[in-house]
Short mmCIF file of C-alpha atoms and ligand atoms in Angstrom, two decimals:
data_model
loop_
_atom_site.label_atom_id
_atom_site.label_comp_id
_atom_site.label_asym_id
_atom_site.label_seq_id
_atom_site.Cartn_x
_atom_site.Cartn_y
_atom_site.Cartn_z
CA MET A 1 0.03 -0.12 -0.06
CA ASN A 2 1.51 3.37 -1.21
CA ASP A 3 0.18 6.10 1.00
CA THR A 4 2.81 8.56 0.67
CA PHE A 5 0.07 11.00 -1.13
CA LEU A 6 -2.10 10.98 2.09
CA LYS A 7 0.54 11.16 4.48
CA ALA A 8 1.66 14.49 2.51
CA CYS A 9 -1.62 15.89 2.26
CA LYS A 10 -1.56 15.62 6.18
CA GLY A 11 1.86 16.78 6.45
CA GLU A 12 3.69 13.65 7.97
CA GLU A 13 6.85 12.43 7.19
CA VAL A 14 7.04 10.54 3.80
CA SER A 15 10.00 8.32 1.90
CA HIS A 16 9.80 10.25 -1.23
CA THR A 17 7.89 13.35 -2.35
CA PRO A 18 4.59 11.77 -3.71
CA VAL A 19 3.39 13.16 -7.26
CA TRP A 20 0.34 12.82 -9.42
CA ILE A 21 -0.40 14.83 -12.73
CA MET A 22 -3.54 16.90 -13.21
CA ARG A 23 -5.16 15.61 -16.43
CA GLN A 24 -3.12 12.67 -15.94
CA ALA A 25 -5.90 10.64 -17.53
CA GLY A 26 -6.20 11.79 -20.89
CA ARG A 27 -5.53 12.52 -24.56
CA TYR A 28 -1.71 12.30 -24.38
CA LEU A 29 -1.89 8.38 -23.53
CA PRO A 30 -2.24 6.33 -26.69
CA GLU A 31 -4.25 3.54 -24.35
CA TYR A 32 -6.53 6.33 -23.30
CA ARG A 33 -7.06 7.51 -27.10
CA ALA A 34 -7.62 3.90 -28.21
CA ILE A 35 -10.93 3.63 -25.36
CA ARG A 36 -12.02 6.94 -26.43
CA GLY A 37 -12.09 6.16 -30.36
CA LYS A 38 -14.90 3.76 -29.47
CA ALA A 39 -16.97 5.58 -27.14
CA ASP A 40 -17.73 9.25 -26.91
CA PHE A 41 -16.30 11.38 -23.80
CA LEU A 42 -19.80 11.32 -21.91
CA THR A 43 -20.57 7.44 -22.40
CA MET A 44 -16.74 7.03 -21.15
CA CYS A 45 -17.97 9.34 -17.88
CA LYS A 46 -21.13 7.45 -17.31
CA THR A 47 -19.82 3.80 -17.95
CA PRO A 48 -18.02 2.78 -14.70
CA GLU A 49 -15.86 0.13 -16.31
CA LEU A 50 -14.28 2.44 -18.50
CA ALA A 51 -14.00 5.29 -16.28
CA ALA A 52 -12.25 3.05 -14.08
CA GLU A 53 -9.92 1.61 -16.89
CA VAL A 54 -8.76 4.99 -18.13
CA THR A 55 -8.22 6.06 -14.48
CA ILE A 56 -6.11 2.82 -13.83
CA GLN A 57 -4.10 3.98 -16.87
CA PRO A 58 -1.60 6.34 -15.73
CA VAL A 59 -1.21 4.57 -12.48
CA ASP A 60 0.31 1.70 -14.54
CA ARG A 61 1.89 3.74 -16.93
CA LEU A 62 3.23 6.40 -14.87
CA ASN A 63 4.05 5.27 -11.58
CA VAL A 64 2.09 7.98 -9.92
CA ASP A 65 1.23 8.23 -6.05
CA ALA A 66 -2.31 8.78 -6.45
CA ALA A 67 -5.33 7.92 -8.91
CA ILE A 68 -7.91 10.60 -9.84
CA MET A 69 -10.93 9.32 -10.99
CA PHE A 70 -11.90 9.82 -14.52
CA SER A 71 -14.88 12.49 -14.90
CA ASP A 72 -15.19 16.15 -15.67
CA ILE A 73 -16.25 19.21 -13.60
CA LEU A 74 -19.46 19.50 -15.60
CA ILE A 75 -21.13 16.27 -15.07
CA PRO A 76 -23.09 18.20 -12.18
CA CYS A 77 -24.44 20.81 -14.29
CA GLU A 78 -26.28 18.08 -16.35
CA ALA A 79 -27.48 16.73 -12.81
CA MET A 80 -28.91 20.05 -12.14
CA GLY A 81 -31.09 20.22 -15.33
CA GLN A 82 -29.05 21.89 -18.02
CA ASN A 83 -28.43 20.34 -21.27
CA LEU A 84 -24.82 19.27 -21.77
CA SER A 85 -22.90 17.98 -24.72
CA PHE A 86 -18.85 17.60 -25.55
CA GLU A 87 -18.44 18.57 -29.51
CA GLU A 88 -15.47 17.05 -30.90
CA ASN A 89 -12.67 19.78 -30.86
CA ARG A 90 -14.82 22.25 -29.44
CA GLY A 91 -15.19 21.58 -25.58
CA PRO A 92 -18.07 21.50 -23.82
CA MET A 93 -21.53 22.84 -24.81
CA LEU A 94 -24.28 24.06 -22.54
CA ASP A 95 -27.56 25.75 -22.85
CA PRO A 96 -26.45 29.24 -21.02
CA VAL A 97 -28.11 30.24 -17.77
CA ARG A 98 -28.73 34.08 -17.96
CA ASP A 99 -31.94 34.80 -16.35
CA LYS A 100 -34.13 34.06 -13.54
CA GLU A 101 -36.24 31.63 -15.11
CA THR A 102 -33.75 29.42 -16.05
CA VAL A 103 -32.12 29.55 -12.76
CA ASP A 104 -35.72 28.71 -11.44
CA LYS A 105 -35.45 25.90 -13.40
CA LEU A 106 -32.40 24.36 -12.06
CA PHE A 107 -32.49 22.24 -9.15
CA VAL A 108 -30.29 20.54 -6.49
CA PRO A 109 -29.93 16.72 -7.37
CA ASP A 110 -29.52 13.75 -5.31
CA PRO A 111 -26.17 12.76 -6.53
CA GLU A 112 -26.59 9.17 -5.84
CA ASP A 113 -30.08 9.43 -8.23
CA THR A 114 -28.54 11.44 -10.85
CA MET A 115 -24.80 10.85 -10.92
CA GLY A 116 -24.51 7.31 -9.53
CA PHE A 117 -22.16 6.42 -12.25
CA VAL A 118 -19.50 8.45 -10.80
CA MET A 119 -19.96 7.02 -7.34
CA ASP A 120 -20.28 3.45 -9.04
CA THR A 121 -16.85 4.30 -10.65
CA ILE A 122 -15.15 5.14 -7.38
CA ARG A 123 -16.65 1.84 -5.75
CA LEU A 124 -15.24 -0.08 -8.49
CA LEU A 125 -11.91 1.68 -8.52
CA ARG A 126 -11.39 1.31 -4.75
CA LYS A 127 -11.90 -2.57 -5.46
CA GLU A 128 -9.74 -2.32 -8.48
CA LEU A 129 -6.87 -0.11 -6.82
CA ALA A 130 -6.95 -2.28 -3.69
CA GLY A 131 -5.09 -0.17 -2.02
CA ARG A 132 -2.04 0.24 -4.66
CA VAL A 133 -2.78 4.01 -4.50
CA PRO A 134 -5.10 6.22 -3.11
CA LEU A 135 -7.83 7.54 -5.22
CA ILE A 136 -9.08 11.24 -5.36
CA GLY A 137 -12.13 12.58 -6.07
CA PHE A 138 -13.55 15.96 -7.35
CA ALA A 139 -15.59 18.86 -8.51
CA GLY A 140 -15.28 22.30 -9.83
CA ALA A 141 -15.66 24.94 -7.68
CA PRO A 142 -19.18 26.68 -7.94
CA PHE A 143 -17.62 29.72 -9.62
CA THR A 144 -15.47 27.86 -12.46
CA THR A 145 -18.67 25.73 -12.69
CA ALA A 146 -20.74 28.52 -13.11
CA THR A 147 -18.75 30.02 -15.77
CA TYR A 148 -19.48 27.38 -18.11
CA MET A 149 -23.01 27.28 -17.09
CA ILE A 150 -23.40 31.01 -17.68
CA GLU A 151 -21.31 31.28 -20.54
CA GLY A 152 -22.27 28.03 -22.26
CA GLY A 153 -19.10 26.56 -22.71
CA THR A 154 -15.42 27.74 -22.60
CA SER A 155 -14.65 31.70 -22.49
CA LYS A 156 -11.99 34.13 -23.15
CA ASN A 157 -13.14 37.09 -21.34
CA PHE A 158 -16.26 35.76 -19.22
CA LEU A 159 -18.20 38.83 -20.07
CA ASN A 160 -21.63 36.90 -19.54
CA THR A 161 -20.48 36.02 -16.23
CA LYS A 162 -19.26 39.14 -15.00
CA MET A 163 -22.44 40.79 -16.63
CA MET A 164 -24.44 38.85 -14.21
CA ILE A 165 -22.21 39.40 -10.94
CA TYR A 166 -22.13 43.19 -11.74
CA GLN A 167 -25.66 43.71 -12.93
CA ASN A 168 -27.93 41.12 -11.27
CA PRO A 169 -25.77 40.38 -8.10
CA ALA A 170 -29.08 38.86 -6.56
CA LEU A 171 -29.60 36.73 -9.46
CA TYR A 172 -26.03 35.40 -9.33
CA LYS A 173 -26.07 34.83 -5.75
CA SER A 174 -29.53 32.63 -6.05
CA PHE A 175 -28.05 30.73 -8.98
CA MET A 176 -24.55 29.89 -6.94
CA ASP A 177 -26.51 28.74 -3.80
CA LYS A 178 -28.03 26.22 -6.13
CA VAL A 179 -24.60 25.18 -7.71
CA THR A 180 -22.77 25.38 -3.86
CA ALA A 181 -25.53 22.95 -2.60
CA THR A 182 -25.12 20.57 -5.36
CA ILE A 183 -21.37 20.43 -5.29
CA THR A 184 -21.32 19.89 -1.60
CA GLU A 185 -23.71 17.07 -1.74
CA TYR A 186 -21.56 15.53 -4.81
CA LEU A 187 -18.77 15.95 -2.67
CA LYS A 188 -20.24 14.24 0.18
CA ALA A 189 -21.35 11.62 -2.06
CA GLN A 190 -17.85 10.89 -3.37
CA ILE A 191 -16.47 10.60 0.09
CA ALA A 192 -19.00 8.26 1.43
CA ALA A 193 -18.54 5.92 -1.99
CA GLY A 194 -14.71 5.74 -0.91
CA ALA A 195 -12.97 9.00 -2.54
CA GLN A 196 -9.85 9.37 -0.14
CA ALA A 197 -9.21 12.72 -1.08
CA VAL A 198 -10.97 15.55 -3.11
CA GLN A 199 -9.98 18.21 -4.86
CA ILE A 200 -11.75 21.57 -6.08
CA PHE A 201 -10.88 22.84 -9.41
CA ASP A 202 -11.14 26.90 -9.28
CA THR A 203 -9.41 27.13 -12.88
CA TRP A 204 -10.88 30.49 -13.55
CA GLY A 205 -10.83 31.91 -10.18
CA GLY A 206 -7.93 34.06 -11.19
CA ILE A 207 -9.96 36.19 -13.79
CA PHE A 208 -11.01 38.20 -10.60
CA CYS A 209 -9.63 41.17 -8.89
CA PRO A 210 -8.81 39.91 -5.34
CA ALA A 211 -11.89 41.56 -3.65
CA ASP A 212 -14.30 40.00 -6.39
CA PHE A 213 -12.55 37.07 -6.03
CA ARG A 214 -13.38 36.64 -2.28
CA LYS A 215 -16.79 37.66 -2.50
CA HIS A 216 -17.98 35.81 -5.83
CA ALA A 217 -15.53 32.74 -5.57
CA LEU A 218 -13.76 31.96 -2.37
CA SER A 219 -17.30 32.90 0.02
CA TYR A 220 -18.82 29.60 -1.88
CA VAL A 221 -15.96 27.31 -1.65
CA GLN A 222 -15.43 28.12 2.00
CA LYS A 223 -18.95 27.19 2.68
CA ILE A 224 -18.36 24.05 0.82
CA ILE A 225 -15.09 23.23 3.01
CA LYS A 226 -16.66 24.09 6.14
CA ASP A 227 -19.76 22.09 5.45
CA LEU A 228 -17.67 19.10 4.31
CA LYS A 229 -15.39 19.52 7.70
CA GLU A 230 -18.51 19.25 9.96
CA TRP A 231 -20.17 16.33 8.18
CA MET A 232 -16.98 14.46 7.88
CA LYS A 233 -16.49 14.91 11.90
CA GLY A 234 -19.97 13.68 12.34
CA ARG A 235 -18.65 10.60 10.53
CA GLY A 236 -15.05 10.35 12.31
CA GLU A 237 -13.44 10.84 9.32
CA SER A 238 -10.88 13.52 7.65
CA VAL A 239 -10.47 13.15 3.94
CA PRO A 240 -8.06 15.93 2.65
CA VAL A 241 -9.33 18.81 0.71
CA ILE A 242 -7.49 20.28 -1.98
CA TYR A 243 -8.08 23.68 -3.40
CA PHE A 244 -6.44 24.53 -7.10
CA VAL A 245 -7.02 27.98 -8.25
CA GLY A 246 -5.56 29.01 -11.74
CA SER A 247 -3.71 32.21 -11.65
CA THR A 248 -2.77 31.58 -7.87
CA ALA A 249 -0.03 34.33 -7.48
CA GLY A 250 -2.52 37.20 -6.99
CA LEU A 251 -4.63 35.16 -4.62
CA ILE A 252 -2.31 33.70 -2.04
CA GLU A 253 -3.75 35.26 0.97
CA GLU A 254 -7.15 34.65 -0.27
CA ILE A 255 -6.95 30.95 -0.68
CA LYS A 256 -5.05 30.78 2.78
CA THR A 257 -8.48 31.44 4.14
CA SER A 258 -10.27 28.56 2.37
CA GLY A 259 -10.23 26.13 4.88
CA ALA A 260 -8.58 23.63 2.53
CA ASP A 261 -5.88 21.32 3.94
CA VAL A 262 -3.76 21.26 0.53
CA TYR A 263 -3.46 24.60 -1.54
CA GLY A 264 -2.92 23.70 -5.29
CA ILE A 265 -0.30 26.64 -6.65
CA ASP A 266 0.29 26.90 -10.36
CA TRP A 267 3.40 27.79 -12.18
CA LYS A 268 3.20 31.40 -12.19
CA ILE A 269 4.84 31.91 -8.89
CA ASP A 270 7.97 30.57 -7.21
CA LEU A 271 6.87 27.67 -4.88
CA ASP A 272 8.58 28.87 -1.78
CA ALA A 273 7.39 32.30 -2.31
CA ALA A 274 4.10 31.14 -2.32
CA ILE A 275 4.55 28.70 0.92
CA LYS A 276 6.04 32.22 2.50
CA ARG A 277 3.12 33.86 2.00
CA LEU A 278 0.78 31.22 2.95
CA GLY A 279 2.87 31.20 6.59
CA GLY A 280 5.19 28.17 6.04
CA ASP A 281 3.42 25.59 7.81
CA VAL A 282 1.23 24.46 5.07
CA VAL A 283 1.15 21.40 2.72
CA VAL A 284 1.31 22.59 -1.23
CA GLN A 285 0.83 20.86 -4.13
CA GLY A 286 2.48 21.64 -7.55
CA ASN A 287 3.83 23.59 -9.45
CA LEU A 288 5.72 22.62 -12.44
CA ASP A 289 5.00 24.64 -15.98
CA PRO A 290 3.15 21.65 -17.90
CA LEU A 291 5.27 22.68 -21.18
CA SER A 292 8.45 21.94 -19.12
CA LEU A 293 7.69 18.63 -20.49
CA PHE A 294 9.02 19.63 -23.83
CA LEU A 295 12.30 20.65 -22.43
CA PRO A 296 15.57 18.31 -23.02
CA LYS A 297 15.45 15.87 -20.34
CA GLU A 298 18.24 17.53 -18.14
CA LYS A 299 16.53 20.91 -18.28
CA THR A 300 13.33 19.30 -17.09
CA GLU A 301 15.17 17.46 -14.47
CA GLU A 302 16.69 20.71 -13.36
CA ARG A 303 13.27 22.36 -12.98
CA VAL A 304 12.16 19.28 -10.88
CA LYS A 305 15.22 19.97 -8.74
CA ASP A 306 14.24 23.25 -8.14
CA VAL A 307 10.32 22.87 -7.49
CA LEU A 308 11.50 20.18 -4.88
CA ASN A 309 14.14 22.44 -3.37
CA ARG A 310 11.47 25.21 -3.29
CA GLY A 311 8.64 22.82 -1.92
CA SER A 312 10.93 21.51 0.99
CA SER A 313 10.48 24.72 3.02
CA ALA A 314 6.27 23.75 3.29
CA ARG A 315 5.18 21.23 6.25
CA GLY A 316 4.24 19.00 3.08
CA HIS A 317 4.64 18.95 -0.56
CA ILE A 318 2.79 16.97 -3.28
CA PHE A 319 4.52 17.26 -6.57
CA ASN A 320 2.27 17.93 -9.62
CA LEU A 321 2.15 20.36 -12.61
CA GLY A 322 1.02 23.85 -12.06
CA HIS A 323 -2.05 23.02 -14.28
CA GLY A 324 -3.03 19.96 -16.59
CA VAL A 325 -1.02 18.17 -18.69
CA VAL A 326 -1.28 19.16 -22.50
CA PRO A 327 -2.54 16.19 -25.21
CA GLN A 328 0.51 16.87 -26.94
CA THR A 329 3.07 15.79 -24.41
CA PRO A 330 5.02 12.54 -25.10
CA PRO A 331 4.09 10.02 -22.82
CA GLU A 332 7.78 8.89 -22.10
CA ASN A 333 8.20 12.47 -20.90
CA VAL A 334 5.59 11.92 -17.99
CA ILE A 335 7.08 8.51 -17.39
CA ALA A 336 10.46 10.42 -16.72
CA LEU A 337 8.96 13.16 -14.67
CA VAL A 338 7.74 10.78 -12.31
CA GLU A 339 10.86 8.84 -12.00
CA MET A 340 12.94 12.25 -11.51
CA VAL A 341 10.64 13.39 -8.55
CA HIS A 342 11.02 9.89 -7.04
CA ARG A 343 14.69 9.72 -7.15
CA LEU A 344 15.77 13.31 -6.57
CA SER A 345 13.21 13.46 -3.49
CA ALA A 346 14.32 10.02 -1.97
CA ARG A 347 14.93 10.56 1.89
O1 1CP B 1 -12.37 14.46 -25.94
C1 1CP B 1 -12.03 14.31 -24.58
O2 1CP B 1 -11.52 13.08 -24.79
C2 1CP B 1 -12.37 14.53 -23.77
C3 1CP B 1 -11.30 15.90 -23.16
C4 1CP B 1 -11.61 15.70 -21.44
C5 1CP B 1 -10.94 14.85 -20.38
C6 1CP B 1 -9.93 13.85 -20.58
C7 1CP B 1 -12.76 16.85 -21.01
C8 1CP B 1 -13.27 17.50 -21.75
N1 1CP B 1 -12.51 16.64 -19.54
C9 1CP B 1 -11.52 15.50 -19.29
C10 1CP B 1 -11.34 14.68 -18.44
C11 1CP B 1 -11.00 15.49 -17.11
N2 1CP B 1 -11.63 17.04 -16.77
C12 1CP B 1 -10.59 15.18 -15.86
C13 1CP B 1 -10.16 14.11 -15.67
C14 1CP B 1 -9.40 13.29 -14.66
C15 1CP B 1 -7.81 13.61 -14.78
O3 1CP B 1 -7.39 14.52 -14.18
O4 1CP B 1 -6.99 12.82 -15.37
C16 1CP B 1 -10.75 16.38 -15.10
C17 1CP B 1 -9.81 16.26 -13.37
C18 1CP B 1 -11.17 17.42 -15.50
C19 1CP B 1 -11.41 18.60 -14.78
C20 1CP B 1 -11.74 19.76 -15.88
N3 1CP B 1 -12.55 19.89 -16.71
C21 1CP B 1 -11.51 21.10 -15.53
C22 1CP B 1 -10.61 21.60 -14.36
C23 1CP B 1 -9.42 21.31 -14.47
C24 1CP B 1 -8.55 21.93 -15.43
O5 1CP B 1 -7.79 21.34 -16.29
O6 1CP B 1 -8.62 23.46 -15.53
C25 1CP B 1 -12.16 22.12 -16.54
C26 1CP B 1 -11.81 23.39 -16.36
C27 1CP B 1 -12.86 20.99 -17.15
C28 1CP B 1 -13.83 21.59 -18.36
C29 1CP B 1 -13.39 20.74 -19.65
N4 1CP B 1 -13.78 19.44 -19.59
C30 1CP B 1 -13.20 18.90 -21.00
C31 1CP B 1 -12.60 20.05 -21.54
C32 1CP B 1 -11.53 20.15 -22.94
C33 1CP B 1 -12.76 21.24 -20.57
C34 1CP B 1 -11.78 22.48 -20.50
C35 1CP B 1 -12.71 23.38 -21.45
C36 1CP B 1 -12.06 24.84 -21.58
O7 1CP B 1 -10.62 25.23 -21.99
O8 1CP B 1 -12.51 25.60 -21.22
#
């Protein structure tokens, strides 16, 4: 049983720095593309056997210290009553939520009834992994999830989202209350099904100035984490919560108040500087630039050493990229990265 990841989340001593890779199950792996060639993305998410298979692929191939269940942050949007599809090469498409009538039609779903396939995937994975590595569950943060729901897909400047926030704050709040309740119940269901850590992805949190981030994004994350912690306490459990925000550098003092056990840091700030601003006695995850995997191997290794050195000033460090691995990355470079982290951090 490899528990270095869970130990590091708790700030306990470990024999090496654990490493996993955001988006480790995905298109850069030929074995993922082979399955994806036969099934569309949503079918893969909704078929526990397929979702479990692609979750385990990077564990086999890369020797990472944690598995992250294969799914997507937009699954709860469909469960709330919104139309969701993934168009080839266009990414996610949703019917935009922009007025009160549409918000009123959304509901807070029972996760087992509407997203039971996710919990089935988790239960299957716990059996198949059999303690080999811990399993991470996840959800999008309310704000990041809401941007897709409001824009109807991905966005460059989030105009419709900010228009709703600035012009109709009451509507935004009532919408976010529903999204927040949905994600809270969804994460509880994942933990009850066997997720051993959960990560909240706030990929787009960095599009705000800090004051707006606190009010319109962070406050909802704080509520989720507080609810989760109280609920876990009642069950005698303490599953680590990781909070990842894109464009972390401008928001370090903010994420410090999130209540998370582990802070995900992107690559646009030196890890030791982030740790210092977080107060030092913290657990961090990150933060190699994903495109460092295109450098010559010895240059990548220099950067890995540098991240490990900087990370050593924290109570705990989980090695990861500063964001997801890109589809063009050669798998052998990702394998080499994991090997480097293990070798260079061996105590
Ligand atoms: O065509 C395909 O095969 C689909 C590509 C794909 C994949 C592999 C999508 C569509 N989602 C996923 C899986 C996924 N998404 C995981 C799997 C677990 C793992 O990490 O291995 C996870 C954790 C996510 C989370 C996710 N989805 C985020 C947050 C993390 C991040 O990368 O910032 C976001 C923003 C999404 C939305 C989404 N889903 C898919 C795409 C292409 C996108 C991004 C669209 C955009 O750029 O706005």
